[in-house]
Amino acid sequence: MATLATVIASQAVISGVFSLTRQAVLLGYLPGMRIIHTSEMESGQIYLPMINWVLYFAVLIVIISFEHSSNLAAAYGIAVTGTMVLTSILSCTVAVKNWHWNKLTVSLILTLFLCIDVPLFSANLIKLFSGGWLPICLRMIMFLIMTT
């Protein structure tokens, strides 16, 4: 069951990285690169050879350097809970700015979400030095690439 879940999750990551990279290239946040459309019917089915190789080498480096699955679990925990916190904040920002929801209602919703998300993220911060540093470093690198 865990192997099947891993395969599904890895396919989602690959598709997501291809899609986000394409969007970043089109918006000018990343340099131009070769994008291959694998379907004439679906515009979203793409393949980026350079990103595929980057992902391959990144996975090899992580597997070799982390050595133990517990270190990978620490990285995963911080990545997931950090994403939960950011998604809550960004969703509420969209609700106020784009959907014009009442600010008081959105603040209550955000407070409720953060009461759940922040303790989970904080609990995972103790794993920062046993693998949790990786997602934070990757976030900082991507932020630097996209803002320069």
PDB file of N, CA and C in Angstrom, residues 81-140:
ATOM      1  N   THR A  81       3.361  20.186   6.480  1.00  0.00           N
ATOM      2  CA  THR A  81       2.749  21.129   7.416  1.00  0.00           C
ATOM      3  C   THR A  81       3.048  22.575   7.039  1.00  0.00           C
ATOM      4  N   GLY A  82       4.219  22.836   6.480  1.00  0.00           N
ATOM      5  CA  GLY A  82       4.520  24.184   5.984  1.00  0.00           C
ATOM      6  C   GLY A  82       3.598  24.571   4.836  1.00  0.00           C
ATOM      7  N   THR A  83       3.318  23.615   3.968  1.00  0.00           N
ATOM      8  CA  THR A  83       2.396  23.847   2.867  1.00  0.00           C
ATOM      9  C   THR A  83       0.989  24.122   3.391  1.00  0.00           C
ATOM     10  N   MET A  84       0.600  23.425   4.445  1.00  0.00           N
ATOM     11  CA  MET A  84      -0.721  23.656   5.034  1.00  0.00           C
ATOM     12  C   MET A  84      -0.843  25.086   5.552  1.00  0.00           C
ATOM     13  N   VAL A  85       0.173  25.576   6.242  1.00  0.00           N
ATOM     14  CA  VAL A  85       0.147  26.946   6.774  1.00  0.00           C
ATOM     15  C   VAL A  85       0.070  27.956   5.628  1.00  0.00           C
ATOM     16  N   LEU A  86       0.938  27.792   4.625  1.00  0.00           N
ATOM     17  CA  LEU A  86       0.951  28.735   3.500  1.00  0.00           C
ATOM     18  C   LEU A  86      -0.345  28.691   2.698  1.00  0.00           C
ATOM     19  N   THR A  87      -0.912  27.508   2.512  1.00  0.00           N
ATOM     20  CA  THR A  87      -2.166  27.387   1.779  1.00  0.00           C
ATOM     21  C   THR A  87      -3.296  28.093   2.516  1.00  0.00           C
ATOM     22  N   SER A  88      -3.347  27.974   3.826  1.00  0.00           N
ATOM     23  CA  SER A  88      -4.372  28.670   4.607  1.00  0.00           C
ATOM     24  C   SER A  88      -4.253  30.181   4.436  1.00  0.00           C
ATOM     25  N   ILE A  89      -3.033  30.688   4.557  1.00  0.00           N
ATOM     26  CA  ILE A  89      -2.813  32.132   4.436  1.00  0.00           C
ATOM     27  C   ILE A  89      -3.156  32.624   3.038  1.00  0.00           C
ATOM     28  N   LEU A  90      -2.671  31.917   2.020  1.00  0.00           N
ATOM     29  CA  LEU A  90      -2.918  32.349   0.644  1.00  0.00           C
ATOM     30  C   LEU A  90      -4.389  32.225   0.249  1.00  0.00           C
ATOM     31  N   SER A  91      -5.060  31.180   0.702  1.00  0.00           N
ATOM     32  CA  SER A  91      -6.486  31.019   0.395  1.00  0.00           C
ATOM     33  C   SER A  91      -7.301  32.156   0.986  1.00  0.00           C
ATOM     34  N   CYS A  92      -6.981  32.529   2.207  1.00  0.00           N
ATOM     35  CA  CYS A  92      -7.708  33.638   2.842  1.00  0.00           C
ATOM     36  C   CYS A  92      -7.375  34.971   2.178  1.00  0.00           C
ATOM     37  N   THR A  93      -6.157  35.133   1.702  1.00  0.00           N
ATOM     38  CA  THR A  93      -5.797  36.348   0.963  1.00  0.00           C
ATOM     39  C   THR A  93      -6.609  36.448  -0.316  1.00  0.00           C
ATOM     40  N   VAL A  94      -6.757  35.342  -1.028  1.00  0.00           N
ATOM     41  CA  VAL A  94      -7.567  35.322  -2.253  1.00  0.00           C
ATOM     42  C   VAL A  94      -9.027  35.614  -1.920  1.00  0.00           C
ATOM     43  N   ALA A  95      -9.524  35.050  -0.821  1.00  0.00           N
ATOM     44  CA  ALA A  95     -10.918  35.271  -0.433  1.00  0.00           C
ATOM     45  C   ALA A  95     -11.204  36.758  -0.202  1.00  0.00           C
ATOM     46  N   VAL A  96     -10.251  37.478   0.381  1.00  0.00           N
ATOM     47  CA  VAL A  96     -10.452  38.909   0.645  1.00  0.00           C
ATOM     48  C   VAL A  96     -10.231  39.742  -0.619  1.00  0.00           C
ATOM     49  N   LYS A  97      -9.123  39.515  -1.307  1.00  0.00           N
ATOM     50  CA  LYS A  97      -8.747  40.381  -2.434  1.00  0.00           C
ATOM     51  C   LYS A  97      -9.492  40.077  -3.731  1.00  0.00           C
ATOM     52  N   ASN A  98      -9.718  38.823  -4.033  1.00  0.00           N
ATOM     53  CA  ASN A  98     -10.333  38.473  -5.315  1.00  0.00           C
ATOM     54  C   ASN A  98     -11.830  38.199  -5.210  1.00  0.00           C
ATOM     55  N   TRP A  99     -12.227  37.538  -4.145  1.00  0.00           N
ATOM     56  CA  TRP A  99     -13.639  37.170  -4.014  1.00  0.00           C
ATOM     57  C   TRP A  99     -14.426  38.191  -3.206  1.00  0.00           C
ATOM     58  N   HIS A 100     -13.712  39.157  -2.598  1.00  0.00           N
ATOM     59  CA  HIS A 100     -14.303  40.260  -1.832  1.00  0.00           C
ATOM     60  C   HIS A 100     -15.162  39.768  -0.665  1.00  0.00           C
ATOM     61  N   TRP A 101     -14.669  38.749   0.032  1.00  0.00           N
ATOM     62  CA  TRP A 101     -15.356  38.249   1.217  1.00  0.00           C
ATOM     63  C   TRP A 101     -15.157  39.258   2.351  1.00  0.00           C
ATOM     64  N   ASN A 102     -16.005  39.185   3.325  1.00  0.00           N
ATOM     65  CA  ASN A 102     -15.924  40.043   4.508  1.00  0.00           C
ATOM     66  C   ASN A 102     -14.633  39.739   5.262  1.00  0.00           C
ATOM     67  N   LYS A 103     -13.867  40.789   5.590  1.00  0.00           N
ATOM     68  CA  LYS A 103     -12.561  40.593   6.247  1.00  0.00           C
ATOM     69  C   LYS A 103     -12.702  39.931   7.614  1.00  0.00           C
ATOM     70  N   LEU A 104     -13.756  40.244   8.337  1.00  0.00           N
ATOM     71  CA  LEU A 104     -13.951  39.639   9.658  1.00  0.00           C
ATOM     72  C   LEU A 104     -14.201  38.129   9.533  1.00  0.00           C
ATOM     73  N   THR A 105     -15.035  37.762   8.574  1.00  0.00           N
ATOM     74  CA  THR A 105     -15.319  36.340   8.353  1.00  0.00           C
ATOM     75  C   THR A 105     -14.048  35.589   7.962  1.00  0.00           C
ATOM     76  N   VAL A 106     -13.279  36.181   7.066  1.00  0.00           N
ATOM     77  CA  VAL A 106     -12.040  35.542   6.616  1.00  0.00           C
ATOM     78  C   VAL A 106     -11.038  35.448   7.767  1.00  0.00           C
ATOM     79  N   SER A 107     -10.969  36.480   8.617  1.00  0.00           N
ATOM     80  CA  SER A 107     -10.031  36.412   9.752  1.00  0.00           C
ATOM     81  C   SER A 107     -10.412  35.289  10.705  1.00  0.00           C
ATOM     82  N   LEU A 108     -11.716  35.083  10.904  1.00  0.00           N
ATOM     83  CA  LEU A 108     -12.140  33.986  11.773  1.00  0.00           C
ATOM     84  C   LEU A 108     -11.787  32.627  11.154  1.00  0.00           C
ATOM     85  N   ILE A 109     -12.009  32.502   9.857  1.00  0.00           N
ATOM     86  CA  ILE A 109     -11.664  31.256   9.168  1.00  0.00           C
ATOM     87  C   ILE A 109     -10.157  31.018   9.223  1.00  0.00           C
ATOM     88  N   LEU A 110      -9.371  32.075   8.962  1.00  0.00           N
ATOM     89  CA  LEU A 110      -7.916  31.947   9.001  1.00  0.00           C
ATOM     90  C   LEU A 110      -7.447  31.567  10.401  1.00  0.00           C
ATOM     91  N   THR A 111      -8.025  32.180  11.416  1.00  0.00           N
ATOM     92  CA  THR A 111      -7.659  31.856  12.801  1.00  0.00           C
ATOM     93  C   THR A 111      -7.941  30.387  13.105  1.00  0.00           C
ATOM     94  N   LEU A 112      -9.096  29.899  12.658  1.00  0.00           N
ATOM     95  CA  LEU A 112      -9.431  28.493  12.868  1.00  0.00           C
ATOM     96  C   LEU A 112      -8.419  27.573  12.185  1.00  0.00           C
ATOM     97  N   PHE A 113      -8.114  27.863  10.912  1.00  0.00           N
ATOM     98  CA  PHE A 113      -7.141  27.037  10.189  1.00  0.00           C
ATOM     99  C   PHE A 113      -5.761  27.085  10.833  1.00  0.00           C
ATOM    100  N   LEU A 114      -5.332  28.284  11.214  1.00  0.00           N
ATOM    101  CA  LEU A 114      -3.995  28.412  11.789  1.00  0.00           C
ATOM    102  C   LEU A 114      -3.902  27.780  13.180  1.00  0.00           C
ATOM    103  N   CYS A 115      -5.024  27.710  13.898  1.00  0.00           N
ATOM    104  CA  CYS A 115      -5.025  27.019  15.200  1.00  0.00           C
ATOM    105  C   CYS A 115      -4.735  25.532  15.031  1.00  0.00           C
ATOM    106  N   ILE A 116      -5.013  25.019  13.859  1.00  0.00           N
ATOM    107  CA  ILE A 116      -4.714  23.612  13.569  1.00  0.00           C
ATOM    108  C   ILE A 116      -3.340  23.482  12.914  1.00  0.00           C
ATOM    109  N   ASP A 117      -3.071  24.333  11.924  1.00  0.00           N
ATOM    110  CA  ASP A 117      -1.860  24.196  11.119  1.00  0.00           C
ATOM    111  C   ASP A 117      -0.577  24.571  11.855  1.00  0.00           C
ATOM    112  N   VAL A 118      -0.592  25.657  12.602  1.00  0.00           N
ATOM    113  CA  VAL A 118       0.633  26.129  13.260  1.00  0.00           C
ATOM    114  C   VAL A 118       1.144  25.137  14.318  1.00  0.00           C
ATOM    115  N   PRO A 119       0.283  24.578  15.173  1.00  0.00           N
ATOM    116  CA  PRO A 119       0.821  23.577  16.110  1.00  0.00           C
ATOM    117  C   PRO A 119       1.422  22.351  15.402  1.00  0.00           C
ATOM    118  N   LEU A 120       0.800  21.915  14.307  1.00  0.00           N
ATOM    119  CA  LEU A 120       1.364  20.793  13.561  1.00  0.00           C
ATOM    120  C   LEU A 120       2.736  21.154  12.990  1.00  0.00           C
ATOM    121  N   PHE A 121       2.843  22.354  12.410  1.00  0.00           N
ATOM    122  CA  PHE A 121       4.117  22.807  11.853  1.00  0.00           C
ATOM    123  C   PHE A 121       5.157  22.957  12.962  1.00  0.00           C
ATOM    124  N   SER A 122       4.758  23.545  14.075  1.00  0.00           N
ATOM    125  CA  SER A 122       5.678  23.738  15.203  1.00  0.00           C
ATOM    126  C   SER A 122       6.185  22.403  15.739  1.00  0.00           C
ATOM    127  N   ALA A 123       5.293  21.418  15.804  1.00  0.00           N
ATOM    128  CA  ALA A 123       5.701  20.097  16.286  1.00  0.00           C
ATOM    129  C   ALA A 123       6.744  19.469  15.366  1.00  0.00           C
ATOM    130  N   ASN A 124       6.667  19.770  14.085  1.00  0.00           N
ATOM    131  CA  ASN A 124       7.631  19.216  13.136  1.00  0.00           C
ATOM    132  C   ASN A 124       8.952  19.979  13.122  1.00  0.00           C
ATOM    133  N   LEU A 125       8.972  21.193  13.663  1.00  0.00           N
ATOM    134  CA  LEU A 125      10.210  21.981  13.665  1.00  0.00           C
ATOM    135  C   LEU A 125      11.326  21.341  14.481  1.00  0.00           C
ATOM    136  N   ILE A 126      10.969  20.464  15.412  1.00  0.00           N
ATOM    137  CA  ILE A 126      12.027  19.795  16.180  1.00  0.00           C
ATOM    138  C   ILE A 126      12.840  18.857  15.288  1.00  0.00           C
ATOM    139  N   LYS A 127      12.307  18.544  14.119  1.00  0.00           N
ATOM    140  CA  LYS A 127      12.999  17.665  13.171  1.00  0.00           C
ATOM    141  C   LYS A 127      13.824  18.467  12.154  1.00  0.00           C
ATOM    142  N   LEU A 128      14.005  19.737  12.407  1.00  0.00           N
ATOM    143  CA  LEU A 128      14.676  20.622  11.456  1.00  0.00           C
ATOM    144  C   LEU A 128      16.079  20.149  11.104  1.00  0.00           C
ATOM    145  N   PHE A 129      16.847  19.697  12.082  1.00  0.00           N
ATOM    146  CA  PHE A 129      18.235  19.329  11.829  1.00  0.00           C
ATOM    147  C   PHE A 129      18.411  17.864  11.410  1.00  0.00           C
ATOM    148  N   SER A 130      17.331  17.087  11.441  1.00  0.00           N
ATOM    149  CA  SER A 130      17.435  15.691  11.009  1.00  0.00           C
ATOM    150  C   SER A 130      16.746  15.462   9.668  1.00  0.00           C
ATOM    151  N   GLY A 131      16.761  16.481   8.825  1.00  0.00           N
ATOM    152  CA  GLY A 131      16.192  16.330   7.485  1.00  0.00           C
ATOM    153  C   GLY A 131      15.206  17.418   7.123  1.00  0.00           C
ATOM    154  N   GLY A 132      14.639  18.076   8.116  1.00  0.00           N
ATOM    155  CA  GLY A 132      13.644  19.111   7.857  1.00  0.00           C
ATOM    156  C   GLY A 132      14.207  20.360   7.202  1.00  0.00           C
ATOM    157  N   TRP A 133      15.504  20.506   7.213  1.00  0.00           N
ATOM    158  CA  TRP A 133      16.145  21.667   6.588  1.00  0.00           C
ATOM    159  C   TRP A 133      15.973  21.640   5.066  1.00  0.00           C
ATOM    160  N   LEU A 134      15.813  20.468   4.482  1.00  0.00           N
ATOM    161  CA  LEU A 134      15.762  20.357   3.020  1.00  0.00           C
ATOM    162  C   LEU A 134      14.595  21.129   2.396  1.00  0.00           C
ATOM    163  N   PRO A 135      13.347  20.916   2.829  1.00  0.00           N
ATOM    164  CA  PRO A 135      12.266  21.676   2.192  1.00  0.00           C
ATOM    165  C   PRO A 135      12.387  23.181   2.405  1.00  0.00           C
ATOM    166  N   ILE A 136      12.936  23.572   3.547  1.00  0.00           N
ATOM    167  CA  ILE A 136      13.098  25.010   3.795  1.00  0.00           C
ATOM    168  C   ILE A 136      14.144  25.592   2.842  1.00  0.00           C
ATOM    169  N   CYS A 137      15.252  24.875   2.650  1.00  0.00           N
ATOM    170  CA  CYS A 137      16.278  25.336   1.699  1.00  0.00           C
ATOM    171  C   CYS A 137      15.741  25.370   0.269  1.00  0.00           C
ATOM    172  N   LEU A 138      14.982  24.339  -0.105  1.00  0.00           N
ATOM    173  CA  LEU A 138      14.403  24.320  -1.454  1.00  0.00           C
ATOM    174  C   LEU A 138      13.445  25.484  -1.665  1.00  0.00           C
ATOM    175  N   ARG A 139      12.645  25.792  -0.662  1.00  0.00           N
ATOM    176  CA  ARG A 139      11.735  26.942  -0.759  1.00  0.00           C
ATOM    177  C   ARG A 139      12.512  28.234  -0.939  1.00  0.00           C
ATOM    178  N   MET A 140      13.590  28.390  -0.176  1.00  0.00           N
ATOM    179  CA  MET A 140      14.384  29.614  -0.284  1.00  0.00           C
ATOM    180  C   MET A 140      15.038  29.723  -1.663  1.00  0.00           C
TER     181      MET A 140
END
